[in-house]
Amino acid sequence: MITAPRRWLLLATVLCGLAPLAPPAAEAQPAPQRVLRVAPHADLKTLDPVFASIVITRMHGLMIYETLFAWDSKLQPHPQMVDRFSTAEDGLSWQFHLRPGLKFHDGQKVRSQDVIASLRRWMARDTVGGKVAEYAAGMEAVDEDSFVIRLKRPMSMLPFALGSAVGQIPVIMRESDANTDPMRPVTEAVGSGPFRFNRAEWRSGARVVYDRNPDYVPRDEPADGLAGGRVVKLDRVEWIIMPDPATAAAALQSGEIDIWEQPSQDLVPVIGRSREVKVERFASLANQVMLRPNHLHPPFNDPRARLALAYATDQGDFLAAGYGDEQWWKRCESYFVCGGPNGTEAGTSAYAKPDLETARRLLAESGYKGERLVLNSTYDIAPIGRMAEVAAESLKKIGFNIDLQFADWGTVTTRQQNRGTVAEGGWNLFVTTASGATMQSPVTNIGTNMACGGKSWAGWPCDEEAERLRGAVVDAPDDAARQQATEALHRRLAEVQPYRVLGQYDQPYARRANVSGMLQAPVMLFWNLEKP
């Protein structure tokens, strides 16, 4: 948590223009003409966007790889690597043809065999891919440029799934890379996208470099979100790793970096005063905040204890602590994000305001006897740490015995995978956030996947009725039927509470005024950007 003295120290540092960016002279390189320097929210550790679902790896993946389809700014799918496609009358066979000019960065042509191997790997890793795998009867190459996906039953959402920009994304790799063990990350970084990863200049903890791919042939359509022509107007993009917010703010104000991807909320008012800096939103949907319980162990294996979380918590308390000024956040009880195409709040009206008496009653009915519960969190991401403190205080009011434990973010995310009890190093609760693009659809929302057998995301909820209703959304033949199915699913989720929705917030980004062309998308994109 950033204390008041620490906050004022950061502000003073920025206002005084301290903390200049000075890379070691030994690493100095002759700079290309048009270079965009960006302070990203995290360092890049994993290169494989099919293995890891973290945002920084997804950003990296979208720099160097492409997908068959791509979502526009309204999250609608459009052909990307695909030139044309057709569907059989019964909906059980889809044929796709790749667009001409697709080449990997090593010069190899992109073939149907690369696509099929890549999709199989994705289906083994991702929530959306797993749903496609349930429907898929087989895939086969017609020739090097065409392939067929055969289905067991119709899936009208297949293009949406193949364009997924959330979770582990379905990027197309070389067949040799895609055929490796899906449980191990690919360490090569050879795609066919608009940028090339410059491994020689990669410095872990300091810098990640991407060069324009001179062989890339963009689509003809105008850029819209991830869809359309990915026209690169820069020679190079450099991610400069700056974990200290005062350093990043000073570097932005002095022009030593061009973009700060996720500025500290404390410093937004300060950097926004400069005529040379613009603070804006780039995501098309707000992000979601959640309190995630572990469904494997008492008390949260009982839905009454999970309902107690909903009755005990006030979204405003969390969001104000995490994100300050209300211009950046709003209350919302929808699992699928207010303002999105599926943003229903059906069945949640009882949770709009805390009801501590009902919360205490439900907690007692669940059989909870005051056992110690571990709420695992971090201050590495300051809003999450502050909201964890609010969670601990809120839950203590109704009788939960909360042990709030802080660690670095890497330790927290590693511990989240532990399915054991607290005595075995496990956990009971954590606060986290997820992008609106991830949470806006029943197909992509990782938190509402309640597939039994431990197949769901950390917390491992299991509810066969919710999964039946989620399947009905995928099976829906048209948008009207899909809306109806989504509302029925949402009512069930409100009853069983896979997690407590804590509202939503907008994450601003900051840029120098001379940078233009930012696209609305689930993650920050670097094609279409211009810098004189």
XYZ file of C-alpha atoms in Angstrom:
532
model
C 0.000 0.000 0.000
C 1.262 3.519 -0.810
C 1.156 5.448 2.465
C 0.578 9.199 2.612
C 4.292 10.061 3.121
C 5.251 7.713 0.279
C 2.597 9.273 -1.973
C 3.866 12.797 -1.381
C 7.439 11.626 -1.944
C 6.402 10.272 -5.348
C 4.642 13.509 -6.224
C 7.626 15.587 -5.168
C 9.939 13.434 -7.236
C 7.818 13.928 -10.331
C 7.329 17.639 -9.838
C 11.057 18.151 -9.405
C 11.731 16.215 -12.615
C 14.042 13.752 -10.915
C 14.795 10.119 -11.800
C 16.073 10.562 -15.368
C 16.190 7.577 -17.672
C 19.836 6.698 -18.282
C 20.541 3.285 -19.788
C 24.073 1.968 -19.375
C 26.463 3.283 -22.018
C 27.585 -0.268 -22.787
C 24.088 -1.082 -24.085
C 23.743 1.998 -26.299
C 22.799 1.081 -29.876
C 22.423 3.177 -33.034
C 18.718 4.030 -32.966
C 16.399 3.567 -35.963
C 14.668 6.727 -37.130
C 11.170 6.189 -35.706
C 11.364 4.614 -32.248
C 8.488 4.452 -29.766
C 9.542 3.937 -26.126
C 6.958 2.528 -23.751
C 6.926 1.851 -20.007
C 4.781 -1.324 -19.758
C 2.994 -2.475 -16.611
C 5.311 -5.479 -16.127
C 8.466 -7.162 -17.373
C 8.218 -9.838 -20.056
C 9.182 -13.250 -18.656
C 7.251 -15.792 -20.764
C 7.320 -15.597 -24.574
C 4.547 -18.090 -25.293
C 1.005 -16.545 -25.402
C -0.574 -19.988 -25.713
C 1.076 -21.121 -22.479
C 0.556 -17.999 -20.321
C -2.599 -15.900 -20.044
C -0.938 -12.895 -18.362
C -1.442 -9.552 -20.097
C 2.210 -8.719 -20.788
C 2.680 -12.037 -22.625
C -0.540 -11.452 -24.555
C 0.739 -7.997 -25.596
C 3.984 -9.616 -26.735
C 2.069 -12.306 -28.621
C -0.011 -9.788 -30.534
C 3.143 -7.929 -31.588
C 4.695 -10.903 -33.360
C 1.896 -13.399 -34.099
C -1.509 -13.281 -35.791
C -4.787 -15.139 -35.327
C -7.206 -16.495 -37.909
C -9.867 -13.962 -36.938
C -9.606 -10.730 -34.935
C -12.014 -8.749 -32.748
C -12.855 -5.180 -33.680
C -13.317 -2.403 -31.101
C -16.835 -3.722 -30.390
C -15.450 -7.257 -29.891
C -16.999 -8.582 -33.101
C -14.900 -11.085 -35.121
C -13.504 -10.373 -38.588
C -11.196 -12.468 -40.808
C -7.503 -11.726 -40.145
C -5.202 -14.487 -41.419
C -8.259 -15.972 -43.111
C -9.035 -14.614 -46.564
C -12.408 -16.320 -46.992
C -14.448 -19.057 -45.321
C -17.687 -20.972 -45.786
C -20.016 -23.045 -43.630
C -21.915 -26.187 -44.588
C -25.696 -25.941 -44.529
C -25.906 -28.164 -41.437
C -23.287 -26.063 -39.625
C -21.050 -29.074 -39.004
C -18.244 -28.230 -41.420
C -16.309 -24.963 -41.837
C -13.754 -24.452 -44.607
C -11.150 -21.677 -44.362
C -8.682 -20.270 -46.887
C -5.593 -18.341 -45.738
C -4.891 -14.917 -47.189
C -1.909 -14.653 -49.569
C 1.460 -13.282 -48.449
C 1.571 -14.844 -44.973
C 5.177 -15.640 -44.034
C 6.876 -16.443 -40.757
C 9.746 -14.223 -39.681
C 12.226 -16.917 -40.765
C 10.872 -16.741 -44.324
C 8.750 -19.915 -44.224
C 5.276 -19.750 -45.707
C 2.357 -20.086 -43.270
C 0.580 -23.353 -44.143
C -2.602 -25.113 -43.129
C -0.442 -27.632 -41.263
C 0.887 -24.796 -39.040
C -2.678 -23.670 -38.341
C -3.955 -27.118 -37.352
C -1.007 -27.818 -35.023
C -1.418 -24.368 -33.426
C -5.162 -24.798 -32.844
C -4.643 -28.208 -31.234
C -2.126 -26.707 -28.839
C -4.479 -23.838 -28.002
C -7.402 -26.205 -27.382
C -5.279 -28.028 -24.798
C -4.498 -24.801 -22.888
C -7.299 -22.240 -23.032
C -10.851 -21.890 -21.661
C -12.219 -20.822 -25.051
C -10.054 -23.381 -26.836
C -11.334 -26.087 -24.518
C -14.909 -25.189 -25.418
C -14.048 -25.418 -29.143
C -12.451 -28.812 -28.471
C -15.755 -30.038 -26.992
C -17.471 -29.272 -30.300
C -14.675 -30.264 -32.690
C -14.839 -33.636 -34.446
C -11.616 -33.092 -36.371
C -9.413 -30.775 -38.438
C -7.715 -31.514 -41.728
C -5.684 -29.693 -44.370
C -7.205 -29.521 -47.847
C -3.951 -28.080 -49.203
C -1.280 -25.668 -47.948
C -3.711 -22.734 -48.038
C -7.041 -24.327 -47.049
C -8.256 -26.392 -44.104
C -11.497 -27.726 -42.658
C -12.828 -27.840 -39.086
C -15.533 -30.474 -38.588
C -17.913 -30.199 -35.619
C -20.004 -32.678 -33.625
C -22.752 -30.057 -33.338
C -23.148 -26.524 -34.713
C -21.156 -23.704 -33.090
C -22.068 -20.338 -34.576
C -19.537 -18.629 -32.287
C -16.554 -20.367 -33.925
C -15.162 -17.201 -35.624
C -15.476 -15.321 -32.309
C -13.529 -18.100 -30.569
C -10.830 -18.272 -33.259
C -10.295 -14.524 -32.862
C -10.046 -14.619 -29.080
C -7.810 -11.904 -27.646
C -8.097 -13.049 -24.035
C -6.708 -15.850 -21.924
C -4.291 -17.992 -23.912
C -4.766 -16.603 -27.402
C -4.982 -18.833 -30.520
C -1.916 -17.475 -32.306
C -0.587 -19.363 -35.306
C 2.937 -20.721 -34.769
C 5.229 -22.770 -36.947
C 4.193 -26.417 -36.928
C 7.476 -27.397 -35.236
C 6.817 -24.994 -32.340
C 3.133 -25.837 -32.004
C 3.801 -29.592 -31.871
C 5.824 -29.260 -28.639
C 4.388 -30.220 -25.238
C 1.517 -27.755 -24.506
C 2.349 -27.989 -20.804
C 5.747 -26.394 -21.469
C 6.221 -22.884 -22.902
C 7.658 -22.429 -26.371
C 10.932 -20.496 -26.048
C 11.168 -19.460 -29.705
C 9.407 -16.248 -30.746
C 8.911 -16.597 -34.508
C 5.529 -15.470 -35.757
C 4.142 -13.947 -38.937
C 2.911 -10.678 -37.430
C 3.749 -7.013 -38.065
C 6.689 -6.885 -35.622
C 9.715 -9.112 -35.069
C 11.018 -9.876 -31.594
C 14.625 -8.663 -31.317
C 16.084 -11.339 -29.042
C 19.628 -9.962 -29.311
C 18.591 -6.704 -27.633
C 16.266 -8.250 -25.033
C 17.474 -7.458 -21.490
C 15.318 -9.121 -18.825
C 14.288 -6.541 -16.252
C 15.410 -3.656 -18.446
C 14.256 -3.685 -22.075
C 12.241 -5.592 -24.690
C 12.693 -4.631 -28.350
C 10.502 -5.171 -31.418
C 11.429 -4.206 -34.986
C 9.033 -3.594 -37.860
C 8.603 -6.689 -40.027
C 9.447 -5.472 -43.574
C 7.894 -8.596 -45.134
C 4.492 -8.169 -43.480
C 1.524 -7.583 -45.806
C -1.381 -5.963 -43.920
C -5.032 -6.375 -44.797
C -6.652 -3.655 -46.899
C -9.406 -2.724 -44.413
C -8.968 0.221 -41.994
C -7.717 -0.713 -38.542
C -10.498 -1.233 -35.974
C -9.451 -2.744 -32.659
C -7.496 -5.887 -33.473
C -9.211 -6.202 -36.847
C -8.345 -4.654 -40.196
C -4.993 -3.535 -41.542
C -2.128 -3.772 -39.070
C -0.091 -0.989 -40.641
C 3.175 -0.327 -38.793
C 4.273 3.316 -38.964
C 7.307 2.932 -36.694
C 10.712 1.341 -37.179
C 10.959 0.009 -33.658
C 9.089 -0.286 -30.349
C 11.080 -0.530 -27.119
C 9.527 -1.536 -23.826
C 11.567 0.117 -21.059
C 10.957 -1.664 -17.752
C 10.276 0.949 -15.026
C 8.741 -0.566 -11.894
C 9.094 2.703 -9.955
C 6.146 5.004 -10.820
C 8.048 8.222 -10.059
C 10.753 7.244 -12.536
C 8.177 6.456 -15.226
C 6.286 9.703 -14.621
C 9.456 11.798 -14.808
C 10.589 9.995 -17.976
C 7.217 10.623 -19.631
C 7.242 14.306 -18.757
C 10.786 14.759 -20.045
C 10.058 12.882 -23.280
C 12.441 10.009 -22.561
C 9.492 7.639 -22.967
C 6.483 8.192 -25.206
C 3.826 6.076 -23.480
C 3.209 4.914 -19.915
C 0.874 1.959 -20.278
C -0.605 1.887 -16.751
C 0.197 5.084 -14.822
C -0.190 5.042 -11.065
C -3.571 6.465 -10.055
C -1.767 8.675 -7.520
C 0.205 10.364 -10.281
C -2.491 10.736 -12.950
C -3.530 14.234 -11.748
C 0.103 15.364 -11.771
C 1.155 14.125 -15.205
C -2.178 15.274 -16.622
C -1.297 18.899 -15.923
C 1.388 18.935 -18.580
C 0.429 20.196 -22.055
C 2.833 17.629 -23.481
C 1.047 14.660 -21.859
C -2.410 13.219 -22.573
C -4.175 10.813 -20.177
C -6.824 8.683 -21.896
C -8.601 5.331 -21.966
C -7.685 2.785 -24.622
C -9.740 -0.288 -23.655
C -13.179 -0.563 -25.220
C -14.630 -2.011 -21.998
C -13.988 -1.372 -18.323
C -12.021 -3.932 -16.292
C -13.634 -6.077 -13.603
C -12.660 -6.487 -9.936
C -13.442 -9.706 -8.107
C -13.099 -11.464 -4.759
C -12.366 -15.093 -5.606
C -13.022 -17.862 -3.040
C -11.534 -21.360 -3.078
C -14.451 -23.741 -3.714
C -12.472 -26.889 -2.872
C -12.376 -26.444 0.915
C -14.699 -25.249 3.697
C -16.345 -22.869 4.113
C -16.549 -21.824 0.450
C -17.414 -25.285 -0.836
C -20.870 -24.315 0.515
C -22.715 -21.731 -1.636
C -24.156 -20.101 1.499
C -20.681 -18.999 2.583
C -20.082 -17.582 -0.899
C -23.410 -15.742 -0.761
C -22.277 -14.284 2.570
C -19.418 -12.617 0.675
C -21.929 -10.896 -1.592
C -24.080 -9.636 1.290
C -21.062 -8.497 3.363
C -19.294 -6.324 0.783
C -19.915 -2.858 -0.639
C -18.425 -2.348 -4.097
C -17.909 1.371 -3.490
C -15.586 0.713 -0.536
C -13.340 -1.478 -2.666
C -13.298 0.705 -5.753
C -12.632 3.936 -3.865
C -9.719 2.280 -2.050
C -8.312 0.811 -5.236
C -8.903 3.526 -7.798
C -9.646 6.784 -5.984
C -11.598 9.284 -8.074
C -15.005 7.935 -9.103
C -14.415 9.088 -12.695
C -12.340 5.901 -13.072
C -14.809 3.384 -11.579
C -18.456 2.394 -11.275
C -20.630 -0.094 -9.435
C -21.751 -3.057 -11.520
C -23.149 -6.443 -10.482
C -22.802 -8.079 -13.898
C -20.447 -11.015 -14.260
C -20.275 -10.054 -17.935
C -19.432 -6.328 -17.511
C -21.855 -3.422 -17.658
C -21.619 -1.628 -20.982
C -20.724 -4.801 -22.862
C -22.907 -6.852 -25.196
C -23.804 -9.307 -22.389
C -23.968 -6.892 -19.450
C -27.074 -8.218 -17.686
C -27.381 -7.864 -13.891
C -30.225 -10.404 -13.659
C -30.629 -11.930 -10.209
C -28.215 -9.608 -8.366
C -30.430 -6.810 -7.006
C -30.171 -8.169 -3.433
C -26.400 -7.575 -3.399
C -26.410 -3.900 -4.391
C -26.090 -2.857 -0.735
C -24.571 -4.794 2.188
C -26.926 -6.792 4.399
C -24.765 -7.869 7.329
C -27.553 -9.660 9.179
C -28.274 -11.905 6.182
C -24.546 -12.435 5.679
C -24.073 -13.611 9.284
C -27.069 -15.955 9.025
C -25.814 -17.565 5.810
C -22.330 -17.935 7.244
C -23.687 -19.745 10.307
C -25.846 -21.999 8.109
C -22.766 -22.956 6.087
C -21.233 -24.554 9.190
C -18.337 -22.124 9.547
C -16.933 -22.134 13.111
C -14.324 -19.380 12.987
C -11.497 -21.348 11.362
C -8.546 -19.277 10.105
C -8.909 -18.301 6.449
C -6.001 -17.041 4.354
C -6.584 -14.047 2.103
C -3.541 -13.960 -0.184
C -2.505 -10.621 -1.721
C 0.283 -8.287 -2.853
C 1.308 -4.632 -2.845
C 3.235 -5.068 -6.094
C -0.054 -4.052 -7.735
C -1.089 -1.332 -5.287
C -4.873 -1.280 -5.969
C -5.098 -5.036 -5.366
C -3.294 -4.705 -2.039
C -5.521 -1.853 -0.901
C -8.690 -3.716 -1.880
C -7.492 -6.829 -0.045
C -7.326 -4.726 3.122
C -10.937 -3.640 2.556
C -11.945 -7.272 2.036
C -10.330 -8.357 5.311
C -12.070 -5.617 7.295
C -15.454 -6.194 5.627
C -15.422 -9.942 6.233
C -14.321 -9.671 9.843
C -17.520 -7.714 10.533
C -19.656 -10.795 9.878
C -17.458 -13.267 11.763
C -14.819 -14.455 9.284
C -11.405 -15.089 10.871
C -9.220 -13.566 8.143
C -5.444 -13.978 7.979
C -4.354 -11.367 5.427
C -0.977 -12.391 3.969
C 1.096 -10.273 1.572
C 3.825 -11.451 -0.808
C 5.283 -10.453 -4.163
C 2.973 -10.914 -7.163
C 4.927 -13.894 -8.498
C 4.539 -15.735 -5.186
C 0.834 -14.869 -5.027
C 0.100 -16.202 -8.514
C 2.150 -19.333 -7.875
C 0.280 -19.996 -4.633
C -3.037 -19.553 -6.437
C -2.330 -22.823 -8.268
C -2.012 -24.765 -4.978
C -5.171 -26.844 -4.485
C -4.252 -27.910 -0.972
C -5.612 -26.708 2.348
C -4.144 -23.741 4.190
C -2.042 -26.197 6.214
C -0.674 -27.511 2.909
C 0.249 -24.040 1.610
C -3.109 -23.338 -0.026
C -5.422 -20.355 0.291
C -9.065 -19.366 0.765
C -9.524 -15.976 -0.898
C -7.822 -13.436 -3.147
C -8.731 -10.133 -4.799
C -7.811 -9.685 -8.454
C -8.815 -7.902 -11.645
C -9.465 -8.983 -15.220
C -9.966 -7.143 -18.489
C -13.471 -6.364 -19.638
C -12.783 -8.162 -22.908
C -12.014 -11.339 -20.945
C -15.063 -11.170 -18.700
C -17.720 -9.836 -21.115
C -18.735 -13.177 -22.629
C -19.853 -16.473 -21.047
C -17.409 -18.154 -23.442
C -14.334 -16.137 -22.423
C -15.094 -15.347 -18.753
C -12.596 -17.553 -16.913
C -14.224 -16.965 -13.518
C -17.672 -18.238 -14.516
C -16.336 -21.463 -15.995
C -17.736 -23.908 -13.409
C -16.780 -27.135 -15.158
C -16.422 -29.922 -12.619
C -13.382 -32.155 -12.320
C -10.932 -29.344 -11.546
C -11.004 -28.023 -15.114
C -11.776 -24.426 -14.171
C -9.597 -21.479 -13.171
C -7.964 -21.134 -9.705
C -10.748 -21.443 -7.144
C -12.043 -24.498 -9.038
C -15.816 -23.997 -8.810
C -18.104 -26.837 -9.856
C -21.755 -26.471 -10.781
C -23.312 -28.733 -13.405
C -26.388 -26.533 -13.865
C -24.287 -23.434 -14.540
C -22.269 -25.418 -17.082
C -25.449 -26.668 -18.754
C -26.634 -23.079 -19.077
C -23.232 -21.913 -20.338
C -23.418 -24.609 -22.999
C -26.844 -23.276 -24.015
C -25.242 -19.890 -24.711
C -22.730 -21.505 -27.069
C -25.438 -23.628 -28.712
C -27.763 -20.655 -29.317
C -28.522 -20.327 -33.049
C -28.802 -16.512 -33.100
C -28.205 -13.367 -31.032
C -31.738 -13.230 -29.572
C -31.542 -16.809 -28.303
C -28.019 -16.158 -27.014
C -29.191 -13.136 -24.992
C -31.972 -15.163 -23.426
C -29.571 -17.994 -22.548
C -27.060 -15.524 -21.092
C -29.676 -14.043 -18.770
C -30.679 -17.507 -17.517
C -27.011 -18.330 -16.902
C -26.480 -15.062 -15.040
C -29.361 -15.780 -12.653
C -27.781 -19.124 -11.807
C -24.373 -17.524 -11.255
C -25.949 -14.994 -8.884
C -27.237 -17.930 -6.815
C -24.017 -19.967 -6.685
C -21.474 -17.081 -6.704
C -18.345 -18.421 -8.451
C -16.823 -15.135 -7.236
C -18.034 -11.884 -5.732
C -18.183 -9.164 -8.391
C -16.674 -5.989 -6.883
C -17.477 -3.591 -9.737
C -15.412 -2.246 -12.604
C -12.807 0.392 -13.385
C -11.067 2.066 -16.316
C -7.295 1.861 -16.492
C -5.964 5.034 -18.128
C -2.794 5.239 -20.151
C -0.597 8.307 -20.664
C 1.138 9.394 -23.888
C 3.167 12.262 -25.181
C 0.946 14.659 -27.148
C 2.882 13.984 -30.367
C 1.921 10.277 -30.376
C -1.316 9.476 -32.216
C -3.328 6.579 -33.587
C -4.003 4.503 -30.440
C -6.656 1.844 -31.125
C -9.350 0.640 -28.733
C -8.598 -3.005 -27.945
C -8.375 -5.533 -25.075
C -4.634 -4.764 -24.721
C -2.424 -1.931 -25.921
C -1.516 -2.246 -29.603
C 1.424 -0.642 -31.420
C 0.474 -0.765 -35.076
C -1.361 2.287 -36.429
C 0.614 4.500 -34.006
C 2.460 7.524 -35.342
C 5.268 9.570 -33.836
C 6.877 12.396 -35.828
